[in-house]
PDB file of C-alpha atoms in Angstrom:
ATOM      1  CA  UNK A   1     -20.043  17.076   7.374  1.00  0.00           C
ATOM      2  CA  UNK A   2     -21.846  14.625   5.083  1.00  0.00           C
ATOM      3  CA  UNK A   3     -23.423  11.435   6.416  1.00  0.00           C
ATOM      4  CA  UNK A   4     -20.798   9.039   7.627  1.00  0.00           C
ATOM      5  CA  UNK A   5     -19.967   6.103   5.346  1.00  0.00           C
ATOM      6  CA  UNK A   6     -20.950   2.636   6.442  1.00  0.00           C
ATOM      7  CA  UNK A   7     -18.225   0.708   8.250  1.00  0.00           C
ATOM      8  CA  UNK A   8     -14.880   2.006   9.441  1.00  0.00           C
ATOM      9  CA  UNK A   9     -12.189   2.104   6.770  1.00  0.00           C
ATOM     10  CA  UNK A  10      -8.940   3.869   6.003  1.00  0.00           C
ATOM     11  CA  UNK A  11      -8.756   5.348   2.524  1.00  0.00           C
ATOM     12  CA  UNK A  12      -5.802   5.118   0.167  1.00  0.00           C
ATOM     13  CA  UNK A  13      -5.405   8.433  -1.691  1.00  0.00           C
ATOM     14  CA  UNK A  14      -4.352   6.997  -5.083  1.00  0.00           C
ATOM     15  CA  UNK A  15      -7.438   8.339  -6.871  1.00  0.00           C
ATOM     16  CA  UNK A  16      -6.686  11.878  -5.668  1.00  0.00           C
ATOM     17  CA  UNK A  17      -3.030  12.230  -6.710  1.00  0.00           C
ATOM     18  CA  UNK A  18      -3.826  14.326  -9.807  1.00  0.00           C
ATOM     19  CA  UNK A  19      -6.752  16.330  -8.438  1.00  0.00           C
ATOM     20  CA  UNK A  20      -5.738  17.209  -4.856  1.00  0.00           C
ATOM     21  CA  UNK A  21      -2.740  17.763  -2.672  1.00  0.00           C
ATOM     22  CA  UNK A  22      -2.581  15.176   0.097  1.00  0.00           C
ATOM     23  CA  UNK A  23      -3.731  17.792   2.613  1.00  0.00           C
ATOM     24  CA  UNK A  24      -6.723  18.777   0.490  1.00  0.00           C
ATOM     25  CA  UNK A  25      -7.650  15.144  -0.115  1.00  0.00           C
ATOM     26  CA  UNK A  26      -7.551  14.409   3.620  1.00  0.00           C
ATOM     27  CA  UNK A  27      -9.662  17.508   4.345  1.00  0.00           C
ATOM     28  CA  UNK A  28     -12.157  16.427   1.701  1.00  0.00           C
ATOM     29  CA  UNK A  29     -12.441  12.827   2.910  1.00  0.00           C
ATOM     30  CA  UNK A  30     -12.279  13.545   6.645  1.00  0.00           C
ATOM     31  CA  UNK A  31     -15.333  15.755   6.112  1.00  0.00           C
ATOM     32  CA  UNK A  32     -17.088  12.672   4.727  1.00  0.00           C
ATOM     33  CA  UNK A  33     -16.362  10.755   7.933  1.00  0.00           C
ATOM     34  CA  UNK A  34     -13.375   8.561   7.105  1.00  0.00           C
ATOM     35  CA  UNK A  35     -11.067   8.145  10.132  1.00  0.00           C
ATOM     36  CA  UNK A  36      -7.798   6.991   8.552  1.00  0.00           C
ATOM     37  CA  UNK A  37      -5.680   7.373   5.446  1.00  0.00           C
ATOM     38  CA  UNK A  38      -2.883   5.778   3.458  1.00  0.00           C
ATOM     39  CA  UNK A  39      -0.868   8.653   2.002  1.00  0.00           C
ATOM     40  CA  UNK A  40       0.518   8.478  -1.524  1.00  0.00           C
ATOM     41  CA  UNK A  41       3.930   9.883  -2.373  1.00  0.00           C
ATOM     42  CA  UNK A  42       3.466  11.578  -5.726  1.00  0.00           C
ATOM     43  CA  UNK A  43       4.771  14.833  -7.281  1.00  0.00           C
ATOM     44  CA  UNK A  44       2.528  17.849  -6.570  1.00  0.00           C
ATOM     45  CA  UNK A  45       0.423  15.690  -4.213  1.00  0.00           C
ATOM     46  CA  UNK A  46       2.887  14.784  -1.430  1.00  0.00           C
ATOM     47  CA  UNK A  47       6.608  14.991  -2.073  1.00  0.00           C
ATOM     48  CA  UNK A  48       9.962  15.460  -0.365  1.00  0.00           C
ATOM     49  CA  UNK A  49      12.455  18.324  -0.370  1.00  0.00           C
ATOM     50  CA  UNK A  50      12.336  22.004   0.479  1.00  0.00           C
ATOM     51  CA  UNK A  51       9.970  22.759  -2.402  1.00  0.00           C
ATOM     52  CA  UNK A  52       7.171  20.820  -0.714  1.00  0.00           C
ATOM     53  CA  UNK A  53       7.774  21.866   2.910  1.00  0.00           C
ATOM     54  CA  UNK A  54       4.636  24.033   3.009  1.00  0.00           C
ATOM     55  CA  UNK A  55       2.613  21.164   1.563  1.00  0.00           C
ATOM     56  CA  UNK A  56       3.767  18.787   4.305  1.00  0.00           C
ATOM     57  CA  UNK A  57       3.125  21.382   7.018  1.00  0.00           C
ATOM     58  CA  UNK A  58      -0.398  21.792   5.690  1.00  0.00           C
ATOM     59  CA  UNK A  59      -0.921  18.035   5.860  1.00  0.00           C
ATOM     60  CA  UNK A  60       0.289  17.905   9.455  1.00  0.00           C
ATOM     61  CA  UNK A  61      -2.068  20.778  10.271  1.00  0.00           C
ATOM     62  CA  UNK A  62      -5.013  18.919   8.752  1.00  0.00           C
ATOM     63  CA  UNK A  63      -4.264  15.836  10.815  1.00  0.00           C
ATOM     64  CA  UNK A  64      -4.077  17.920  13.994  1.00  0.00           C
ATOM     65  CA  UNK A  65      -7.357  19.674  13.210  1.00  0.00           C
ATOM     66  CA  UNK A  66      -9.328  16.581  12.211  1.00  0.00           C
ATOM     67  CA  UNK A  67      -7.803  13.910  14.455  1.00  0.00           C
ATOM     68  CA  UNK A  68      -7.572  11.412  11.603  1.00  0.00           C
ATOM     69  CA  UNK A  69      -5.012   8.637  11.632  1.00  0.00           C
ATOM     70  CA  UNK A  70      -2.302   8.197   9.011  1.00  0.00           C
ATOM     71  CA  UNK A  71      -1.983   4.413   8.888  1.00  0.00           C
ATOM     72  CA  UNK A  72       0.671   4.132   6.193  1.00  0.00           C
ATOM     73  CA  UNK A  73       2.374   5.699   3.201  1.00  0.00           C
ATOM     74  CA  UNK A  74       2.662   4.286  -0.291  1.00  0.00           C
ATOM     75  CA  UNK A  75       3.704   5.243  -3.820  1.00  0.00           C
ATOM     76  CA  UNK A  76       2.967   4.050  -7.375  1.00  0.00           C
ATOM     77  CA  UNK A  77       5.364   1.110  -7.198  1.00  0.00           C
ATOM     78  CA  UNK A  78       5.125   0.543 -10.938  1.00  0.00           C
ATOM     79  CA  UNK A  79       7.371   3.646 -11.283  1.00  0.00           C
ATOM     80  CA  UNK A  80      10.183   2.168  -9.165  1.00  0.00           C
ATOM     81  CA  UNK A  81      12.317  -0.938  -9.396  1.00  0.00           C
ATOM     82  CA  UNK A  82      14.688  -1.948  -6.625  1.00  0.00           C
ATOM     83  CA  UNK A  83      15.431  -5.182  -8.516  1.00  0.00           C
ATOM     84  CA  UNK A  84      16.242  -3.605 -11.872  1.00  0.00           C
ATOM     85  CA  UNK A  85      19.111  -4.960 -13.949  1.00  0.00           C
ATOM     86  CA  UNK A  86      20.820  -1.548 -13.973  1.00  0.00           C
ATOM     87  CA  UNK A  87      22.431  -0.491 -10.713  1.00  0.00           C
ATOM     88  CA  UNK A  88      21.566   3.100 -11.606  1.00  0.00           C
ATOM     89  CA  UNK A  89      17.842   2.237 -11.600  1.00  0.00           C
ATOM     90  CA  UNK A  90      18.137   0.434  -8.289  1.00  0.00           C
ATOM     91  CA  UNK A  91      20.044   3.320  -6.708  1.00  0.00           C
ATOM     92  CA  UNK A  92      17.559   5.890  -8.019  1.00  0.00           C
ATOM     93  CA  UNK A  93      14.608   3.885  -6.716  1.00  0.00           C
ATOM     94  CA  UNK A  94      16.238   3.417  -3.326  1.00  0.00           C
ATOM     95  CA  UNK A  95      17.090   7.104  -3.034  1.00  0.00           C
ATOM     96  CA  UNK A  96      13.436   7.959  -3.624  1.00  0.00           C
ATOM     97  CA  UNK A  97      12.333   5.387  -1.052  1.00  0.00           C
ATOM     98  CA  UNK A  98      14.762   6.815   1.504  1.00  0.00           C
ATOM     99  CA  UNK A  99      13.223  10.252   0.958  1.00  0.00           C
ATOM    100  CA  UNK A 100       9.720   8.804   1.290  1.00  0.00           C
ATOM    101  CA  UNK A 101      10.674   7.120   4.565  1.00  0.00           C
ATOM    102  CA  UNK A 102      11.959  10.428   5.916  1.00  0.00           C
ATOM    103  CA  UNK A 103       8.732  12.211   4.929  1.00  0.00           C
ATOM    104  CA  UNK A 104       6.744   9.433   6.607  1.00  0.00           C
ATOM    105  CA  UNK A 105       8.751   9.852   9.778  1.00  0.00           C
ATOM    106  CA  UNK A 106       8.324  13.632   9.683  1.00  0.00           C
ATOM    107  CA  UNK A 107       4.541  13.212   9.466  1.00  0.00           C
ATOM    108  CA  UNK A 108       4.375  10.466  12.086  1.00  0.00           C
ATOM    109  CA  UNK A 109       3.225   7.848   9.593  1.00  0.00           C
ATOM    110  CA  UNK A 110       4.141   4.522  11.221  1.00  0.00           C
ATOM    111  CA  UNK A 111       4.311   2.236   8.175  1.00  0.00           C
ATOM    112  CA  UNK A 112       5.451   2.444   4.558  1.00  0.00           C
ATOM    113  CA  UNK A 113       4.590   0.034   1.757  1.00  0.00           C
ATOM    114  CA  UNK A 114       7.386  -1.198  -0.499  1.00  0.00           C
ATOM    115  CA  UNK A 115       7.397  -3.407  -3.573  1.00  0.00           C
ATOM    116  CA  UNK A 116      10.066  -6.098  -3.990  1.00  0.00           C
ATOM    117  CA  UNK A 117      10.913  -5.034  -7.528  1.00  0.00           C
ATOM    118  CA  UNK A 118      10.146  -6.324 -10.992  1.00  0.00           C
ATOM    119  CA  UNK A 119      11.755  -8.835 -13.305  1.00  0.00           C
ATOM    120  CA  UNK A 120      11.736  -8.604 -17.097  1.00  0.00           C
ATOM    121  CA  UNK A 121       8.638 -10.662 -18.014  1.00  0.00           C
ATOM    122  CA  UNK A 122      10.167 -11.881 -21.291  1.00  0.00           C
ATOM    123  CA  UNK A 123      13.596 -12.878 -20.005  1.00  0.00           C
ATOM    124  CA  UNK A 124      13.804 -12.576 -16.211  1.00  0.00           C
ATOM    125  CA  UNK A 125      17.046 -12.459 -14.283  1.00  0.00           C
ATOM    126  CA  UNK A 126      17.872 -15.395 -12.047  1.00  0.00           C
ATOM    127  CA  UNK A 127      16.214 -15.848  -8.686  1.00  0.00           C
ATOM    128  CA  UNK A 128      19.629 -15.413  -7.058  1.00  0.00           C
ATOM    129  CA  UNK A 129      20.109 -11.998  -8.696  1.00  0.00           C
ATOM    130  CA  UNK A 130      16.610 -10.779  -7.813  1.00  0.00           C
ATOM    131  CA  UNK A 131      16.841 -11.984  -4.232  1.00  0.00           C
ATOM    132  CA  UNK A 132      20.263 -10.386  -3.903  1.00  0.00           C
ATOM    133  CA  UNK A 133      18.906  -7.038  -5.102  1.00  0.00           C
ATOM    134  CA  UNK A 134      16.051  -7.243  -2.623  1.00  0.00           C
ATOM    135  CA  UNK A 135      18.357  -8.055   0.283  1.00  0.00           C
ATOM    136  CA  UNK A 136      20.689  -5.190  -0.682  1.00  0.00           C
ATOM    137  CA  UNK A 137      17.670  -2.883  -0.777  1.00  0.00           C
ATOM    138  CA  UNK A 138      16.612  -3.937   2.711  1.00  0.00           C
ATOM    139  CA  UNK A 139      20.165  -3.483   3.970  1.00  0.00           C
ATOM    140  CA  UNK A 140      19.936   0.126   2.815  1.00  0.00           C
ATOM    141  CA  UNK A 141      16.295   0.893   3.726  1.00  0.00           C
ATOM    142  CA  UNK A 142      15.923  -0.783   7.119  1.00  0.00           C
ATOM    143  CA  UNK A 143      18.394   1.514   8.956  1.00  0.00           C
ATOM    144  CA  UNK A 144      16.682   4.590   7.467  1.00  0.00           C
ATOM    145  CA  UNK A 145      13.290   3.233   8.521  1.00  0.00           C
ATOM    146  CA  UNK A 146      14.503   2.498  12.056  1.00  0.00           C
ATOM    147  CA  UNK A 147      15.998   5.990  12.366  1.00  0.00           C
ATOM    148  CA  UNK A 148      12.684   7.561  11.327  1.00  0.00           C
ATOM    149  CA  UNK A 149      10.382   5.306  13.348  1.00  0.00           C
ATOM    150  CA  UNK A 150       8.820   3.709  10.275  1.00  0.00           C
ATOM    151  CA  UNK A 151       8.029   0.024   9.742  1.00  0.00           C
ATOM    152  CA  UNK A 152       8.510  -1.329   6.208  1.00  0.00           C
ATOM    153  CA  UNK A 153       5.650  -3.408   4.788  1.00  0.00           C
ATOM    154  CA  UNK A 154       6.190  -5.712   1.810  1.00  0.00           C
ATOM    155  CA  UNK A 155       3.179  -6.004  -0.512  1.00  0.00           C
ATOM    156  CA  UNK A 156       2.087  -8.815  -2.813  1.00  0.00           C
ATOM    157  CA  UNK A 157       2.058  -7.294  -6.308  1.00  0.00           C
ATOM    158  CA  UNK A 158       1.234  -9.243  -9.498  1.00  0.00           C
ATOM    159  CA  UNK A 159       3.872  -7.359 -11.503  1.00  0.00           C
ATOM    160  CA  UNK A 160       6.618  -7.981  -8.918  1.00  0.00           C
ATOM    161  CA  UNK A 161       8.896 -10.993  -8.675  1.00  0.00           C
ATOM    162  CA  UNK A 162       7.390 -11.977  -5.292  1.00  0.00           C
ATOM    163  CA  UNK A 163       3.687 -11.939  -6.173  1.00  0.00           C
ATOM    164  CA  UNK A 164       2.240 -14.381  -3.648  1.00  0.00           C
ATOM    165  CA  UNK A 165       2.049 -15.014   0.090  1.00  0.00           C
ATOM    166  CA  UNK A 166       4.440 -17.979   0.156  1.00  0.00           C
ATOM    167  CA  UNK A 167       7.241 -16.157  -1.674  1.00  0.00           C
ATOM    168  CA  UNK A 168       6.965 -13.061   0.537  1.00  0.00           C
ATOM    169  CA  UNK A 169       7.048 -15.047   3.765  1.00  0.00           C
ATOM    170  CA  UNK A 170       9.933 -17.201   2.546  1.00  0.00           C
ATOM    171  CA  UNK A 171      12.182 -14.313   1.515  1.00  0.00           C
ATOM    172  CA  UNK A 172      11.517 -12.297   4.674  1.00  0.00           C
ATOM    173  CA  UNK A 173      12.215 -15.359   6.819  1.00  0.00           C
ATOM    174  CA  UNK A 174      15.442 -15.843   4.876  1.00  0.00           C
ATOM    175  CA  UNK A 175      16.419 -12.204   5.433  1.00  0.00           C
ATOM    176  CA  UNK A 176      15.788 -12.670   9.123  1.00  0.00           C
ATOM    177  CA  UNK A 177      14.416  -9.331  10.325  1.00  0.00           C
ATOM    178  CA  UNK A 178      11.194  -9.808  12.280  1.00  0.00           C
ATOM    179  CA  UNK A 179      10.433  -6.079  12.217  1.00  0.00           C
ATOM    180  CA  UNK A 180       9.586  -6.081   8.487  1.00  0.00           C
ATOM    181  CA  UNK A 181       5.853  -6.576   8.025  1.00  0.00           C
ATOM    182  CA  UNK A 182       3.486  -7.515   5.216  1.00  0.00           C
ATOM    183  CA  UNK A 183       0.524  -5.709   3.723  1.00  0.00           C
ATOM    184  CA  UNK A 184      -1.721  -8.154   1.893  1.00  0.00           C
ATOM    185  CA  UNK A 185      -3.752  -6.895  -1.062  1.00  0.00           C
ATOM    186  CA  UNK A 186      -6.812  -9.080  -1.606  1.00  0.00           C
ATOM    187  CA  UNK A 187      -7.331  -7.930  -5.218  1.00  0.00           C
ATOM    188  CA  UNK A 188      -3.698  -8.669  -6.060  1.00  0.00           C
ATOM    189  CA  UNK A 189      -3.993 -12.111  -4.508  1.00  0.00           C
ATOM    190  CA  UNK A 190      -7.191 -12.891  -6.381  1.00  0.00           C
ATOM    191  CA  UNK A 191      -5.750 -11.684  -9.685  1.00  0.00           C
ATOM    192  CA  UNK A 192      -2.985 -14.330  -9.556  1.00  0.00           C
ATOM    193  CA  UNK A 193      -5.538 -16.966  -8.436  1.00  0.00           C
ATOM    194  CA  UNK A 194      -4.433 -17.016  -4.808  1.00  0.00           C
ATOM    195  CA  UNK A 195      -7.471 -17.312  -2.547  1.00  0.00           C
ATOM    196  CA  UNK A 196      -7.293 -14.190  -0.355  1.00  0.00           C
ATOM    197  CA  UNK A 197      -8.440 -16.083   2.739  1.00  0.00           C
ATOM    198  CA  UNK A 198      -5.568 -18.541   2.366  1.00  0.00           C
ATOM    199  CA  UNK A 199      -3.079 -15.818   1.509  1.00  0.00           C
ATOM    200  CA  UNK A 200      -4.006 -13.945   4.683  1.00  0.00           C
ATOM    201  CA  UNK A 201      -3.544 -17.057   6.794  1.00  0.00           C
ATOM    202  CA  UNK A 202      -0.097 -17.649   5.313  1.00  0.00           C
ATOM    203  CA  UNK A 203       1.143 -14.121   6.096  1.00  0.00           C
ATOM    204  CA  UNK A 204      -0.600 -13.769   9.468  1.00  0.00           C
ATOM    205  CA  UNK A 205       2.576 -13.674  11.549  1.00  0.00           C
ATOM    206  CA  UNK A 206       3.801 -10.575   9.678  1.00  0.00           C
ATOM    207  CA  UNK A 207       0.458  -9.094   8.627  1.00  0.00           C
ATOM    208  CA  UNK A 208       0.013  -5.430   9.561  1.00  0.00           C
ATOM    209  CA  UNK A 209      -2.373  -4.015   6.935  1.00  0.00           C
ATOM    210  CA  UNK A 210      -4.821  -5.255   4.292  1.00  0.00           C
ATOM    211  CA  UNK A 211      -5.794  -3.536   1.015  1.00  0.00           C
ATOM    212  CA  UNK A 212      -9.298  -3.949  -0.421  1.00  0.00           C
ATOM    213  CA  UNK A 213     -10.540  -3.313  -3.961  1.00  0.00           C
ATOM    214  CA  UNK A 214     -12.081  -5.431  -6.705  1.00  0.00           C
ATOM    215  CA  UNK A 215     -10.736  -7.047  -9.867  1.00  0.00           C
ATOM    216  CA  UNK A 216     -11.332  -9.946 -12.172  1.00  0.00           C
ATOM    217  CA  UNK A 217      -8.591 -12.413 -13.141  1.00  0.00           C
ATOM    218  CA  UNK A 218      -8.216 -11.276 -16.763  1.00  0.00           C
ATOM    219  CA  UNK A 219      -7.579  -7.515 -16.522  1.00  0.00           C
ATOM    220  CA  UNK A 220      -5.728  -6.154 -13.502  1.00  0.00           C
ATOM    221  CA  UNK A 221      -7.846  -3.577 -11.675  1.00  0.00           C
ATOM    222  CA  UNK A 222      -8.386  -1.869  -8.345  1.00  0.00           C
ATOM    223  CA  UNK A 223     -12.065  -1.265  -8.993  1.00  0.00           C
ATOM    224  CA  UNK A 224     -14.966  -0.455  -6.724  1.00  0.00           C
ATOM    225  CA  UNK A 225     -16.337  -3.461  -4.858  1.00  0.00           C
ATOM    226  CA  UNK A 226     -18.863  -5.259  -7.050  1.00  0.00           C
ATOM    227  CA  UNK A 227     -17.183  -4.581 -10.397  1.00  0.00           C
ATOM    228  CA  UNK A 228     -14.986  -7.683 -10.216  1.00  0.00           C
ATOM    229  CA  UNK A 229     -15.175 -11.140  -8.673  1.00  0.00           C
ATOM    230  CA  UNK A 230     -12.959 -10.999  -5.571  1.00  0.00           C
ATOM    231  CA  UNK A 231     -14.488 -13.384  -2.960  1.00  0.00           C
ATOM    232  CA  UNK A 232     -14.865 -10.747  -0.250  1.00  0.00           C
ATOM    233  CA  UNK A 233     -17.333 -12.786   1.835  1.00  0.00           C
ATOM    234  CA  UNK A 234     -14.607 -15.275   2.796  1.00  0.00           C
ATOM    235  CA  UNK A 235     -12.327 -12.655   4.353  1.00  0.00           C
ATOM    236  CA  UNK A 236     -13.975 -11.178   7.511  1.00  0.00           C
ATOM    237  CA  UNK A 237     -13.952 -14.497   9.375  1.00  0.00           C
ATOM    238  CA  UNK A 238     -10.267 -14.944   8.563  1.00  0.00           C
ATOM    239  CA  UNK A 239      -9.408 -11.444   9.769  1.00  0.00           C
ATOM    240  CA  UNK A 240     -11.135 -12.242  13.056  1.00  0.00           C
ATOM    241  CA  UNK A 241      -9.437 -15.637  13.234  1.00  0.00           C
ATOM    242  CA  UNK A 242      -5.935 -14.176  12.850  1.00  0.00           C
ATOM    243  CA  UNK A 243      -6.580 -11.211  15.123  1.00  0.00           C
ATOM    244  CA  UNK A 244      -6.352  -8.392  12.585  1.00  0.00           C
ATOM    245  CA  UNK A 245      -7.203  -5.140  14.395  1.00  0.00           C
ATOM    246  CA  UNK A 246      -6.154  -2.310  12.036  1.00  0.00           C
ATOM    247  CA  UNK A 247      -8.470  -0.372   9.743  1.00  0.00           C
ATOM    248  CA  UNK A 248      -9.189  -2.174   6.460  1.00  0.00           C
ATOM    249  CA  UNK A 249      -7.661   0.055   3.747  1.00  0.00           C
ATOM    250  CA  UNK A 250      -9.824   0.786   0.706  1.00  0.00           C
ATOM    251  CA  UNK A 251      -7.553   1.205  -2.325  1.00  0.00           C
ATOM    252  CA  UNK A 252     -10.186   1.917  -4.959  1.00  0.00           C
ATOM    253  CA  UNK A 253      -8.709   3.551  -8.076  1.00  0.00           C
ATOM    254  CA  UNK A 254     -11.526   5.382  -9.801  1.00  0.00           C
ATOM    255  CA  UNK A 255     -12.473   8.415 -11.871  1.00  0.00           C
ATOM    256  CA  UNK A 256     -15.306   8.997  -9.383  1.00  0.00           C
ATOM    257  CA  UNK A 257     -13.592   8.042  -6.135  1.00  0.00           C
ATOM    258  CA  UNK A 258     -16.026   9.672  -3.690  1.00  0.00           C
ATOM    259  CA  UNK A 259     -18.943   7.634  -5.013  1.00  0.00           C
ATOM    260  CA  UNK A 260     -17.039   4.404  -5.597  1.00  0.00           C
ATOM    261  CA  UNK A 261     -15.278   4.486  -2.231  1.00  0.00           C
ATOM    262  CA  UNK A 262     -18.538   5.104  -0.374  1.00  0.00           C
ATOM    263  CA  UNK A 263     -20.306   2.339  -2.324  1.00  0.00           C
ATOM    264  CA  UNK A 264     -17.415  -0.047  -1.653  1.00  0.00           C
ATOM    265  CA  UNK A 265     -17.477   0.716   2.061  1.00  0.00           C
ATOM    266  CA  UNK A 266     -21.216   0.027   2.189  1.00  0.00           C
ATOM    267  CA  UNK A 267     -20.892  -3.289   0.335  1.00  0.00           C
ATOM    268  CA  UNK A 268     -18.019  -4.479   2.522  1.00  0.00           C
ATOM    269  CA  UNK A 269     -19.789  -3.398   5.711  1.00  0.00           C
ATOM    270  CA  UNK A 270     -22.798  -5.464   4.612  1.00  0.00           C
ATOM    271  CA  UNK A 271     -20.496  -8.504   4.361  1.00  0.00           C
ATOM    272  CA  UNK A 272     -19.225  -8.165   7.912  1.00  0.00           C
ATOM    273  CA  UNK A 273     -16.179  -5.935   7.581  1.00  0.00           C
ATOM    274  CA  UNK A 274     -15.576  -3.906  10.727  1.00  0.00           C
TER     275      UNK A 274
END
């Protein structure tokens, strides 16, 4: 095993979807000392159906052998749209999400990240239509999640129609299911000029996970810490204030993820992240 990274972080596997299966990525990173992971649903990396049964069994075996924790599952939400104008797109996206929930349940992953869907940026549909699509999606996904022991987490995404803390809290309160949580992405908040510390306070009653990476406010990134201008120093005190006790999740998307993830962990640890 290599020297352990500084701090204690869970690692999102986004940067490994083309180069490793999920099992191989977990083996590789567990050997570096990381204790937790956010799995990515992606073809040939981690997928559903009989064709990937051996792949999922291998992943379960790795978890048993290493003792790592699977904190959540996720997917490239830019590929899906549960608020699309075409019912066929919404149904296709929801069918994929249902499969992802079932895989998460099979692997004992307790939480799955979902995006609220995207509006056409040039000529968006009405708020009533978009909200209706989101509520219909939850009506379909929540029973599947409950059956499989998975909690759904809504994420703030700049390209989605609910990009900020206030809009996420408002729509989930309107829907009325207290079991649906929120994962707050500090880079996404910063990119839309929402102070991450304030965003975290606003979602605290539903907050279950936090994503960390860096970006500026001109070009959307999930860079290594230090390459953008996210105000990371303001966040640890807020996490303590609101009682956050899960692993911080590093979601660094990089061509050299081993180096950039380790460097990011060290820089965050130096700023008080635990």
